[in-house]
Coordinates of C-alpha atoms in Angstrom, one line a residue:
M4 CA -46.7 48.2 50.5
N5 CA -44.0 45.4 50.1
I6 CA -43.9 42.6 47.6
R7 CA -45.4 40.1 50.1
K8 CA -48.6 42.3 50.7
K9 CA -48.9 43.0 47.0
V10 CA -49.0 39.2 46.4
I11 CA -51.4 38.4 49.1
F12 CA -53.5 41.2 47.6
S13 CA -53.3 39.6 44.3
F14 CA -54.3 36.4 45.9
V15 CA -57.4 37.9 47.4
I16 CA -58.6 39.2 44.2
L17 CA -58.0 35.9 42.6
I18 CA -60.2 34.2 45.3
L19 CA -62.8 36.6 44.7
F20 CA -62.7 35.9 41.0
I21 CA -62.9 32.3 41.8
I22 CA -65.8 32.7 44.1
S23 CA -67.6 34.8 41.3
I24 CA -67.1 32.3 38.5
S25 CA -68.2 29.4 40.9
S26 CA -71.5 31.4 41.9
L27 CA -72.3 32.0 38.1
S28 CA -71.7 28.4 37.5
L29 CA -74.1 27.6 40.4
I30 CA -76.7 29.9 38.9
T31 CA -76.2 28.4 35.4
T32 CA -76.5 24.8 36.8
Y33 CA -79.9 25.8 38.8
H34 CA -81.6 27.4 36.1
M35 CA -80.6 24.6 33.6
K36 CA -81.7 22.1 36.1
E37 CA -84.7 23.9 36.8
N38 CA -85.5 24.3 33.0
A39 CA -84.8 20.5 32.4
S40 CA -87.0 19.4 35.4
F41 CA -89.9 21.4 34.1
A42 CA -89.5 20.1 30.5
K43 CA -89.4 16.4 32.3
E44 CA -92.8 17.2 34.0
V45 CA -94.4 18.3 30.9
S46 CA -93.2 15.4 29.1
K47 CA -94.8 13.0 31.9
L48 CA -98.0 14.9 31.5
I49 CA -98.3 14.5 27.6
N50 CA -97.2 10.6 28.0
I51 CA -99.7 10.1 30.8
Q52 CA -102.6 11.5 28.4
E53 CA -101.2 9.3 25.8
D54 CA -101.5 6.2 27.9
M55 CA -105.1 7.5 28.7
N56 CA -105.9 7.9 25.3
E57 CA -104.6 4.4 24.4
L58 CA -106.7 2.8 27.2
I59 CA -109.7 4.5 25.6
N60 CA -108.8 3.1 22.1
L61 CA -108.5 -0.5 23.9
A62 CA -112.1 0.2 25.6
T63 CA -113.5 0.8 22.2
L64 CA -112.4 -2.6 21.1
E65 CA -112.9 -4.6 24.1
S66 CA -115.6 -7.4 24.0
S67 CA -115.6 -8.6 27.8
L68 CA -117.1 -6.7 30.6
K69 CA -114.3 -7.8 33.0
N70 CA -111.5 -6.6 30.8
L71 CA -113.3 -3.5 30.5
D72 CA -113.4 -2.8 34.2
K73 CA -109.8 -3.7 34.2
I74 CA -109.3 -1.0 31.6
K75 CA -111.3 1.4 33.8
E76 CA -109.1 0.5 36.9
N77 CA -106.0 1.3 34.9
F78 CA -107.4 4.6 33.2
N79 CA -108.2 5.8 37.1
S80 CA -104.8 4.9 38.0
F81 CA -103.3 7.0 35.2
E82 CA -105.8 9.7 36.2
K83 CA -104.5 9.8 39.7
K84 CA -100.9 9.9 38.5
F85 CA -102.0 13.0 36.6
E86 CA -103.6 14.7 39.3
L87 CA -100.4 14.0 41.7
L88 CA -98.2 15.4 38.9
K89 CA -100.6 18.4 38.2
H90 CA -100.4 19.2 42.0
E91 CA -96.6 19.1 42.1
I92 CA -96.2 21.1 39.2
L93 CA -98.7 23.7 40.5
K94 CA -96.7 23.8 43.9
K95 CA -93.4 24.2 42.2
N96 CA -94.9 27.2 40.0
K97 CA -95.3 29.3 43.2
K98 CA -93.0 32.3 43.2
D99 CA -90.1 31.8 45.7
F100 CA -86.9 34.0 46.8
I101 CA -84.9 32.3 44.1
D102 CA -87.3 33.3 41.5
N103 CA -86.7 36.9 42.3
I104 CA -83.1 36.8 41.4
I105 CA -83.3 34.4 38.4
H106 CA -86.3 34.5 35.8
N107 CA -88.0 31.1 36.4
I108 CA -89.7 29.4 33.2
R109 CA -92.5 28.1 35.4
Q110 CA -93.5 31.8 35.9
N111 CA -94.0 32.7 32.4
D112 CA -97.3 33.6 31.4
E113 CA -97.2 31.9 28.0
V114 CA -96.0 28.7 29.7
K115 CA -98.7 28.8 32.4
S116 CA -101.3 29.2 29.5
H117 CA -100.0 26.1 28.0
L118 CA -100.4 24.0 31.2
D119 CA -103.9 25.3 31.7
K120 CA -104.7 24.1 28.4
L121 CA -102.8 20.5 28.9
F122 CA -104.9 20.5 32.3
E123 CA -108.0 21.5 30.5
N124 CA -107.4 18.9 27.8
E125 CA -107.1 16.2 30.8
H126 CA -110.7 17.0 32.0
T127 CA -112.0 16.6 28.6
I128 CA -110.2 12.9 28.3
E129 CA -111.6 11.8 31.5
L130 CA -115.1 13.0 30.5
I131 CA -114.6 11.1 26.9
F132 CA -113.4 8.0 28.8
D133 CA -116.7 8.1 31.2
E134 CA -118.5 8.1 27.9
V135 CA -116.7 5.6 25.9
Y136 CA -116.9 3.4 29.0
N137 CA -120.7 3.5 28.9
F138 CA -121.2 3.2 25.3
Q139 CA -118.8 0.2 25.2
K140 CA -121.0 -1.5 28.1
K141 CA -123.9 -0.9 26.0
H142 CA -121.9 -2.3 22.8
V143 CA -120.7 -5.5 24.9
F144 CA -124.4 -6.2 25.9
H145 CA -125.5 -5.7 22.5
Q146 CA -122.9 -7.9 20.7
N147 CA -123.9 -10.9 23.5
M148 CA -127.4 -10.4 22.6
F149 CA -126.5 -10.4 19.0
K150 CA -124.5 -13.8 19.5
K151 CA -127.8 -15.3 21.0
V152 CA -130.3 -14.3 18.4
Y153 CA -128.2 -14.5 15.4
P154 CA -127.8 -18.3 15.3
K155 CA -131.5 -18.5 15.5
E156 CA -131.9 -16.2 12.8
D157 CA -129.2 -18.1 10.7
E158 CA -130.9 -21.5 11.3
A159 CA -134.2 -20.3 10.2
R160 CA -133.0 -18.4 7.0
N161 CA -131.3 -22.0 5.9
K162 CA -134.3 -24.2 6.7
L163 CA -136.7 -21.4 4.9
Q164 CA -134.0 -21.6 2.1
K165 CA -134.6 -25.1 1.6
L166 CA -138.1 -25.1 1.7
I167 CA -138.4 -22.2 -0.8
K168 CA -136.4 -24.5 -3.1
E169 CA -139.0 -27.3 -2.8
T170 CA -142.0 -24.9 -3.8
K171 CA -140.0 -24.5 -7.4
S172 CA -141.6 -21.4 -7.5
L173 CA -139.3 -18.8 -9.5
T174 CA -140.9 -15.7 -7.8
L175 CA -140.3 -17.3 -4.3
V176 CA -136.7 -18.3 -5.1
Q177 CA -136.1 -14.9 -6.6
E178 CA -137.5 -13.0 -3.5
F179 CA -135.6 -15.2 -1.0
G180 CA -132.2 -14.2 -2.9
D181 CA -133.2 -10.7 -2.4
L182 CA -133.8 -11.6 1.4
K183 CA -130.5 -13.3 1.8
Y184 CA -128.5 -10.5 0.0
Y185 CA -130.2 -7.5 2.3
S186 CA -129.7 -9.9 5.3
K187 CA -125.8 -9.7 4.6
E188 CA -125.9 -6.2 3.8
T189 CA -127.8 -5.6 7.3
L190 CA -125.7 -8.0 9.3
Y191 CA -122.1 -7.8 7.9
Q192 CA -121.5 -4.4 5.7
H193 CA -123.6 -1.5 6.2
K194 CA -125.5 -2.4 9.4
D195 CA -127.8 0.7 8.7
K196 CA -131.6 1.3 8.6
E197 CA -131.9 1.5 4.9
R198 CA -130.7 -2.2 4.3
Y199 CA -132.8 -3.3 7.3
E200 CA -135.8 -2.2 5.9
K201 CA -135.3 -3.6 2.4
W202 CA -134.6 -6.7 4.3
I203 CA -137.9 -6.6 6.1
S204 CA -139.8 -5.5 2.8
S205 CA -138.3 -8.7 1.1
I206 CA -139.6 -10.9 4.0
D207 CA -143.1 -9.2 3.6
K208 CA -143.1 -9.5 -0.2
I209 CA -142.5 -13.4 0.3
I210 CA -145.3 -13.7 3.0
L211 CA -147.9 -11.7 0.7
E212 CA -146.6 -14.3 -2.0
L213 CA -147.3 -17.2 0.1
L214 CA -150.8 -16.1 1.4
K215 CA -151.8 -15.8 -2.4
K216 CA -150.4 -19.3 -3.1
D217 CA -152.0 -20.4 0.1
E218 CA -149.1 -22.1 1.7
K219 CA -150.1 -21.8 5.2
E220 CA -147.0 -23.8 6.9
L221 CA -144.4 -21.5 4.9
F222 CA -146.6 -18.4 5.8
D223 CA -146.3 -19.1 9.7
L224 CA -142.6 -19.9 9.4
F225 CA -142.0 -16.7 7.5
T226 CA -144.2 -14.8 10.1
N227 CA -142.2 -16.2 12.8
Y228 CA -138.8 -15.7 10.9
K229 CA -139.7 -11.8 10.5
K230 CA -140.1 -11.5 14.2
T231 CA -136.7 -12.8 14.9
V232 CA -135.2 -10.6 11.9
Q233 CA -136.6 -7.7 13.8
K234 CA -134.9 -8.5 17.0
V235 CA -131.6 -9.2 15.3
G236 CA -132.0 -5.9 13.2
K237 CA -132.7 -3.5 16.0
I238 CA -129.8 -5.1 18.0
V239 CA -127.5 -4.6 15.0
L240 CA -128.8 -0.9 14.4
D241 CA -128.1 -0.1 18.0
I242 CA -124.5 -1.6 17.9
N243 CA -124.2 0.6 14.7
N244 CA -125.1 3.6 16.3
I245 CA -122.7 3.1 19.4
E246 CA -119.7 2.6 17.1
K247 CA -120.8 5.9 15.4
Q248 CA -120.9 7.8 18.9
E249 CA -117.5 6.1 20.0
K250 CA -115.9 7.2 16.4
V251 CA -116.9 10.6 17.4
L252 CA -115.5 10.6 20.7
V253 CA -112.1 9.2 19.3
N254 CA -111.8 11.8 16.8
V255 CA -112.0 14.3 19.6
L256 CA -109.3 12.2 21.4
I257 CA -107.0 12.6 18.3
S258 CA -107.6 16.4 17.9
I259 CA -106.7 16.7 21.7
L260 CA -103.7 14.8 21.5
K261 CA -102.5 17.0 18.2
E262 CA -103.3 20.0 20.4
N263 CA -101.2 18.6 23.4
K264 CA -98.4 17.9 21.1
Q265 CA -98.4 21.5 19.8
V266 CA -98.6 22.5 23.3
S267 CA -95.2 20.6 24.1
V268 CA -93.6 22.0 21.1
S269 CA -94.6 25.5 22.0
I270 CA -93.2 24.9 25.6
E271 CA -89.8 23.2 24.7
R272 CA -89.2 26.3 22.2
K273 CA -90.3 28.7 25.2
I274 CA -87.9 26.8 27.6
E275 CA -85.1 27.1 24.9
E276 CA -85.8 30.9 24.1
I277 CA -85.6 31.7 27.8
T278 CA -82.4 29.4 28.3
D279 CA -80.6 31.2 25.3
Q280 CA -81.3 34.7 26.8
F281 CA -80.1 33.6 30.2
L282 CA -76.8 32.3 28.9
S283 CA -76.3 35.2 26.7
N284 CA -76.8 37.5 29.6
L285 CA -74.6 35.3 31.7
S286 CA -71.8 35.2 29.1
T287 CA -71.8 39.0 28.8
L288 CA -71.4 39.3 32.8
E289 CA -68.8 36.5 32.7
F290 CA -66.9 38.4 30.0
T291 CA -66.8 41.6 31.6
L292 CA -65.8 40.0 35.2
V293 CA -62.9 38.1 33.5
A294 CA -61.8 41.2 31.6
S295 CA -61.6 43.3 34.9
I296 CA -59.9 40.7 36.9
V297 CA -57.4 40.0 33.9
F298 CA -56.7 43.8 33.9
I299 CA -55.9 44.3 37.6
T300 CA -53.8 40.8 37.4
F301 CA -51.8 42.1 34.6
V302 CA -51.4 45.5 36.3
L303 CA -50.1 43.8 39.6
T304 CA -48.1 41.3 37.9
L305 CA -46.3 43.9 35.8
Y306 CA -45.5 46.0 38.7
I307 CA -44.2 42.9 41.2
T308 CA -42.4 41.4 38.1
S309 CA -40.3 44.6 37.7
R310 CA -39.6 44.9 41.6
L311 CA -38.5 41.0 41.7
T312 CA -36.4 41.7 38.4
I313 CA -34.3 44.3 40.1
I314 CA -34.1 42.3 43.2
L315 CA -32.9 39.0 41.5
K316 CA -30.3 40.9 39.5
K317 CA -28.9 41.8 42.7
L318 CA -28.9 38.3 44.2
K319 CA -27.3 37.1 40.8
N320 CA -24.6 39.4 40.6
G321 CA -23.9 38.6 44.5
V322 CA -24.0 34.7 43.8
Q323 CA -21.9 35.1 40.5
K324 CA -19.0 36.9 42.6
L325 CA -19.1 34.2 45.4
K326 CA -19.0 31.7 42.5
N327 CA -15.9 33.3 41.0
G328 CA -14.1 33.2 44.7
D329 CA -14.8 36.9 45.7
Y330 CA -15.9 35.9 49.2
D331 CA -16.0 39.8 50.2
A332 CA -19.1 40.2 47.9
N333 CA -21.7 42.3 49.7
I334 CA -25.5 42.7 48.7
S335 CA -27.9 45.4 49.9
I336 CA -31.6 45.5 49.0
Q337 CA -33.6 48.4 49.8
E338 CA -36.9 47.5 47.9
D339 CA -38.2 44.9 50.2
K340 CA -37.6 44.2 53.6
E341 CA -37.8 40.3 53.7
F342 CA -35.5 40.1 50.7
N343 CA -33.2 42.4 52.5
E344 CA -32.8 39.8 55.3
I345 CA -31.8 37.4 52.7
A346 CA -29.2 39.5 51.5
K347 CA -27.8 39.7 55.0
T348 CA -28.0 36.3 55.7
F349 CA -26.1 35.8 52.2
N350 CA -23.4 38.3 53.2
N351 CA -22.8 36.1 56.5
M352 CA -22.7 33.0 54.4
S353 CA -19.9 34.7 52.3
Q354 CA -17.8 35.2 55.2
N355 CA -18.2 31.8 56.7
I356 CA -17.5 30.1 53.4
K357 CA -14.3 32.2 53.6
E358 CA -13.2 31.0 56.9
N359 CA -13.9 27.5 56.3
Q360 CA -12.7 27.1 52.5
N361 CA -9.1 26.0 53.4
T362 CA -10.2 23.4 56.0
L363 CA -12.9 22.0 53.9
E364 CA -10.4 21.5 50.8
Q365 CA -8.0 19.7 53.3
R366 CA -10.9 17.2 54.4
I367 CA -12.2 16.9 50.9
K368 CA -8.7 15.7 49.5
S369 CA -8.4 13.3 52.6
R370 CA -11.9 11.8 51.9
T371 CA -10.9 11.5 48.4
N372 CA -7.9 9.5 48.8
E373 CA -9.8 7.4 51.4
L374 CA -12.5 6.5 48.6
Q375 CA -9.9 5.9 45.9
T376 CA -8.2 3.1 48.1
A377 CA -11.7 1.5 49.1
L378 CA -12.7 1.1 45.6
I379 CA -9.4 -0.3 44.6
N380 CA -9.7 -2.7 47.6
I381 CA -13.3 -3.7 46.4
Q382 CA -12.6 -4.2 42.9
E383 CA -9.7 -6.5 44.0
Q384 CA -12.2 -8.6 46.1
K385 CA -14.6 -8.3 43.3
D386 CA -12.1 -10.1 40.9
T387 CA -10.9 -12.4 43.3
L388 CA -14.7 -13.6 44.0
E389 CA -15.6 -13.6 40.2
N390 CA -12.6 -15.8 39.5
L391 CA -13.3 -18.2 42.4
S392 CA -17.1 -18.4 41.2
N393 CA -16.0 -19.5 37.6
K394 CA -13.7 -22.2 39.1
L395 CA -16.6 -23.5 41.4
S396 CA -18.9 -23.5 38.4
K397 CA -16.9 -26.2 36.7
Y398 CA -17.4 -28.7 39.8
L399 CA -21.3 -27.9 39.9
S400 CA -24.4 -28.5 37.5
P401 CA -25.2 -25.2 35.8
Q402 CA -28.8 -25.4 37.3
I403 CA -27.6 -25.8 40.7
F404 CA -24.9 -23.3 40.3
E405 CA -27.4 -20.8 39.3
S406 CA -29.8 -21.8 41.9
I407 CA -27.3 -21.2 44.9
F408 CA -25.5 -18.1 43.6
S409 CA -28.7 -16.4 42.8
G410 CA -30.1 -17.0 46.4
K411 CA -32.8 -19.5 45.6
Q412 CA -31.3 -22.3 47.2
D413 CA -29.7 -22.4 50.6
V414 CA -26.4 -24.4 51.4
Q415 CA -27.4 -26.5 54.1
L416 CA -28.5 -30.3 55.1
E417 CA -32.0 -30.6 53.6
S418 CA -33.8 -32.5 51.2
K419 CA -37.3 -32.7 49.5
R420 CA -39.3 -35.4 47.6
K421 CA -39.8 -34.7 43.9
Y422 CA -40.8 -36.4 40.9
L423 CA -37.7 -37.1 38.6
T424 CA -36.9 -38.7 35.6
V425 CA -33.1 -40.3 36.1
F426 CA -30.7 -41.2 33.4
F427 CA -27.8 -43.5 33.5
S428 CA -25.1 -44.1 31.0
D429 CA -21.8 -45.7 30.6
I430 CA -19.5 -46.8 27.6
Q431 CA -19.3 -50.5 26.9
G432 CA -15.9 -51.7 26.6
F433 CA -14.3 -48.6 28.1
T434 CA -12.4 -50.8 30.9
D435 CA -10.7 -52.9 28.0
L436 CA -10.0 -49.8 26.2
T437 CA -7.9 -48.4 29.3
D438 CA -5.7 -51.6 28.9
S439 CA -4.9 -50.7 25.0
V440 CA -4.1 -47.3 25.0
E441 CA -1.8 -44.7 26.8
T442 CA -2.9 -42.7 29.7
E443 CA -2.8 -39.4 28.0
T444 CA -4.7 -40.4 24.8
L445 CA -7.4 -42.4 27.5
T446 CA -7.8 -38.9 29.3
Q447 CA -8.3 -37.2 26.1
L448 CA -10.9 -39.4 24.6
L449 CA -12.8 -39.4 28.2
N450 CA -12.6 -35.8 28.5
E451 CA -13.9 -35.3 24.8
Y452 CA -16.9 -37.7 25.5
L453 CA -17.9 -36.1 28.8
D454 CA -17.6 -32.8 27.3
I455 CA -19.9 -33.5 24.0
M456 CA -22.5 -35.5 26.5
S457 CA -22.5 -32.6 29.1
S458 CA -23.5 -30.3 26.3
I459 CA -26.2 -32.1 25.1
V460 CA -27.6 -32.8 28.9
I461 CA -27.5 -28.8 29.3
K462 CA -29.2 -28.3 26.0
H463 CA -32.1 -30.3 26.8
G464 CA -32.1 -29.1 30.4
G465 CA -31.0 -31.9 32.5
T466 CA -29.2 -31.7 35.9
I467 CA -25.8 -33.4 36.0
D468 CA -25.6 -35.1 39.2
K469 CA -22.0 -36.8 38.9
Y470 CA -19.7 -38.4 36.7
I471 CA -18.2 -41.7 37.7
G472 CA -15.5 -42.8 35.4
D473 CA -17.1 -43.0 32.1
S474 CA -20.7 -43.2 33.6
I475 CA -23.0 -40.1 33.6
M476 CA -25.9 -39.8 36.2
V477 CA -28.5 -37.1 35.1
F478 CA -31.9 -36.2 36.3
F479 CA -34.9 -33.9 34.9
G480 CA -37.3 -32.4 37.4
D481 CA -35.4 -30.2 39.7
P482 CA -34.4 -27.9 40.4
L483 CA -36.6 -26.4 37.5
S484 CA -39.3 -28.8 36.1
N485 CA -41.4 -28.2 32.9
G486 CA -44.0 -31.0 34.2
K487 CA -43.5 -34.7 34.3
T488 CA -44.3 -35.5 30.8
K489 CA -42.0 -32.7 29.2
D490 CA -39.2 -33.6 31.5
A491 CA -39.4 -37.6 30.6
I492 CA -39.8 -36.5 26.7
S493 CA -36.8 -34.1 27.3
C494 CA -34.6 -37.1 28.7
I495 CA -35.5 -39.4 25.9
N496 CA -34.6 -36.9 23.4
M497 CA -31.4 -36.1 25.1
A498 CA -30.5 -40.1 25.2
I499 CA -31.3 -40.3 21.6
E500 CA -28.9 -37.4 20.7
M501 CA -26.4 -38.9 22.8
R502 CA -26.6 -42.2 20.9
E503 CA -26.2 -40.2 17.7
A504 CA -23.1 -38.3 19.0
M505 CA -21.6 -41.7 20.2
G506 CA -21.9 -42.8 16.8
E507 CA -20.4 -40.1 15.3
L508 CA -17.4 -40.1 18.2
R509 CA -17.0 -43.9 17.3
I510 CA -16.0 -43.3 13.5
K511 CA -13.9 -40.2 14.8
W512 CA -12.1 -42.4 17.1
Q513 CA -11.4 -45.1 14.8
K514 CA -10.0 -42.9 12.3
D515 CA -7.6 -41.8 15.2
G516 CA -6.4 -45.2 15.6
I517 CA -8.8 -46.3 18.1
S518 CA -9.4 -49.8 16.5
K519 CA -11.9 -51.3 19.0
P520 CA -15.4 -49.8 18.6
V521 CA -16.9 -48.5 21.6
H522 CA -20.8 -48.4 22.3
I523 CA -23.1 -46.4 24.8
R524 CA -25.6 -48.2 27.1
M525 CA -28.6 -45.9 28.9
G526 CA -31.1 -46.7 31.3
I527 CA -34.0 -44.1 32.1
N528 CA -36.8 -44.5 35.2
S529 CA -39.2 -42.2 36.3
G530 CA -40.5 -41.7 39.9
Y531 CA -40.6 -40.1 43.2
C532 CA -36.9 -39.3 44.7
T533 CA -35.2 -37.8 47.5
V534 CA -33.3 -34.6 46.3
G535 CA -31.2 -32.3 48.3
N536 CA -28.0 -31.7 50.0
F537 CA -26.1 -35.0 51.4
G538 CA -23.0 -35.0 53.6
S539 CA -21.7 -33.1 56.5
K540 CA -21.3 -29.7 57.5
N541 CA -18.0 -29.2 56.0
R542 CA -18.5 -31.3 52.7
L543 CA -21.9 -31.4 50.9
D544 CA -23.0 -33.4 47.7
Y545 CA -26.2 -32.1 46.0
T546 CA -27.6 -35.5 44.7
I547 CA -30.8 -37.8 44.4
I548 CA -31.2 -41.2 46.3
G549 CA -34.1 -43.7 46.4
G550 CA -35.3 -46.9 44.6
V551 CA -36.1 -44.9 41.5
V552 CA -32.4 -44.1 41.0
N553 CA -31.3 -47.7 41.6
L554 CA -33.8 -49.2 38.9
A555 CA -32.4 -46.6 36.4
S556 CA -28.9 -47.8 37.3
R557 CA -30.1 -51.5 36.9
L558 CA -31.6 -50.8 33.4
E559 CA -28.5 -49.3 32.1
S560 CA -26.4 -52.4 33.2
N561 CA -29.0 -54.7 31.3
A562 CA -28.9 -52.7 28.2
N563 CA -27.4 -53.8 25.1
P564 CA -25.0 -51.7 23.4
D565 CA -26.2 -48.3 21.7
E566 CA -29.6 -49.2 23.5
I567 CA -31.9 -46.9 25.4
L568 CA -33.8 -49.2 28.1
I569 CA -36.5 -47.6 29.8
S570 CA -39.2 -48.7 32.5
S571 CA -43.1 -48.6 32.2
E572 CA -43.2 -45.3 34.2
T573 CA -41.3 -43.4 32.0
Y574 CA -42.8 -45.2 29.0
M575 CA -46.4 -43.7 29.8
F576 CA -45.2 -40.5 29.6
I577 CA -43.4 -40.7 26.3
K578 CA -45.4 -43.4 24.2
D579 CA -47.4 -40.6 22.0
S580 CA -44.3 -38.8 21.2
I581 CA -41.4 -41.5 20.9
K582 CA -41.3 -44.7 19.0
C583 CA -40.4 -47.6 21.4
T584 CA -40.7 -51.4 21.5
K585 CA -41.8 -53.6 24.2
R586 CA -38.8 -56.0 25.8
E587 CA -38.9 -58.6 28.0
E588 CA -39.5 -58.2 32.0
L589 CA -36.4 -58.1 34.2
N590 CA -35.9 -59.3 37.5
V591 CA -34.1 -56.8 39.5
K592 CA -32.4 -57.3 42.8
G593 CA -34.4 -55.5 45.7
I594 CA -37.7 -55.5 43.5
S595 CA -40.1 -58.2 44.3
H596 CA -41.9 -58.1 41.1
P597 CA -40.8 -58.2 37.4
I598 CA -39.9 -55.0 35.7
Q599 CA -41.6 -54.4 32.2
T600 CA -39.0 -52.5 29.9
Y601 CA -39.2 -50.9 26.7
E602 CA -36.5 -50.0 24.0
V603 CA -36.6 -46.6 22.6
L604 CA -36.1 -46.6 18.8
S605 CA -36.2 -43.0 17.7
S606 CA -38.2 -39.8 18.2
S607 CA -40.9 -38.4 15.7
S608 CA -38.2 -35.4 15.2
N609 CA -35.1 -37.7 14.6
S610 CA -33.5 -37.0 11.4
T611 CA -30.1 -38.6 11.4
I612 CA -29.2 -42.3 9.8
I613 CA -26.3 -43.8 11.2
E614 CA -25.0 -47.0 9.8
E615 CA -21.8 -49.1 10.9
Q616 CA -20.1 -52.3 9.7
N617 CA -16.9 -53.4 9.3
G618 CA -15.1 -51.1 7.0
F619 CA -18.4 -49.2 6.2
N620 CA -19.4 -46.0 8.5
L621 CA -22.6 -43.9 7.0
I622 CA -23.9 -40.8 8.9
L623 CA -26.7 -38.8 7.3
D624 CA -28.5 -35.6 8.9
L625 CA -31.8 -35.3 6.8
N626 CA -32.1 -32.0 7.5
E627 CA -28.7 -30.5 6.3
I628 CA -27.8 -32.8 3.2
N629 CA -28.7 -32.1 -0.2
K630 CA -30.8 -35.2 -0.9
S631 CA -30.5 -35.2 -4.9
S632 CA -26.6 -34.9 -4.5
V633 CA -26.5 -37.6 -1.7
I634 CA -28.6 -40.1 -3.6
S635 CA -26.4 -39.6 -6.7
T636 CA -23.2 -40.2 -4.6
L637 CA -24.6 -43.2 -3.2
K638 CA -25.9 -44.5 -6.7
N639 CA -22.3 -44.1 -7.7
T640 CA -20.7 -45.7 -5.0
I641 CA -23.1 -48.8 -5.4
L642 CA -22.0 -49.1 -8.9
S643 CA -18.3 -48.9 -7.9
I644 CA -18.7 -51.7 -5.2
E645 CA -20.7 -54.2 -7.9
K646 CA -17.9 -53.5 -10.4
N647 CA -15.0 -54.5 -7.7
S648 CA -16.9 -57.7 -6.3

């Protein structure tokens, strides 16, 4: 038998083992399921009997015939449920084929005896209910009679009490007190014959006394009252008798329920006992089966492993020789036919490798040279493209550059409508400055100004549209937008920071010899614009157009030095975050109605103070300075100025 057949044999044994374990699991599941089902059925029987007992208790307390009949109807419903469940249990208790293989809890004699007891108790409960039902009907009838007769007795007793008091006879008053006492004892407390007879006796004593006193009218009234009391007393005694009989039946019910609980506990214990025994036997069988399979598998594995070790060692030696360049290595495996075929294939492969080695080495060398040349060319092209990309980025806004080179935006003639906040600024007096300074200095100043302002634009997320001499055009909301309000607030904060930066530049340039001060003017507007690529197929410009853009430019040209002038559209977005003051309306060319404008004062987060006068410049950053030190310096400076004045 070769190794393959031995492996197949081991596999068959493993399959048989799995089938055996699965069968045992199915048997266990079936047994546990049957036991659980039987326990559940017994529990239902007990619950139904408890519900029937509850209805009996309700019946003993019911004072309405209609409700009593409804209780009987519900009791009959539970009785039917009990009978159906009983029939189902008895049907399942019949012995079948599986019961000959597995011991069924239903076939246990002790369990059957307990079940018979439950069925017997159920029959007793039915009989008790019928008796309770009949007693309670009588009870309700007598209660209704009592309700009719008692008011007459009560009325007559109260009337007689007044008449007895009017006689002013101490004997009659005392006797009537005894009458009243025994009436309460009979009607409300003991309700027995002894108190009833004492009640009648007290009436007879009063009647006899009235006869002696010749009180004819009272004599007749007490005689009639005695008849009423006899009716009431008989009803009360009948009710008391019925209640006693019902109490006896209820006590019988309580004993039945206790017995049922004991039966239920006994059945549960028996189920646990049989289940434990079954699981113990099953565990022994499983252990024996597993031990046998493990032993057989161990022997087969040991045998197959030893044979495979020899074969693999031969294959390893052959492969090692081939790895070391010995292409004449030859492997022979006599232990297994299939592995011997593999050995022959290996020997043929060794010869083929030997024959093709030289050709393969030449091809590898040639391909390696080609790959190295290609990699050098690719790296050169990559460096060229990166250099070109860095150069092009200087001519585009960072946002536009990123969207084009990331593939988010195509370079083609197209446009779209978007809600933008547009910004224009220029330097007042810059034209005059060009006539008074050298070209190199002017270029240096302009580049320094544009570099600082561009950094501020990028910091706040704006898109630089273009530079026009000393003018800057910026918009917010494309290609990325944070929402109309946030875009407008970012634009205003940018303008405020530009104004502060211009103040610092102005002081610096004055120190550098630029005597004429320069100031910045800014205009801002918000609205829908057309944004996209405009131009020709050979030359494009990503920009915005529209009336909103024109109005922003007009606001900038109408702004005073270092002033930020905004439209009412922009003001609506920033009024809760930025301090502004209302300015006069402007009449702008191309717009038929006046334009309401607002001047931006400062933002809530502004912490820089800039003050300029002839011969005096002050810049304070409240977030950076040591306030106590600055205050001390300012005080000393003021004292020095006052001394010199």
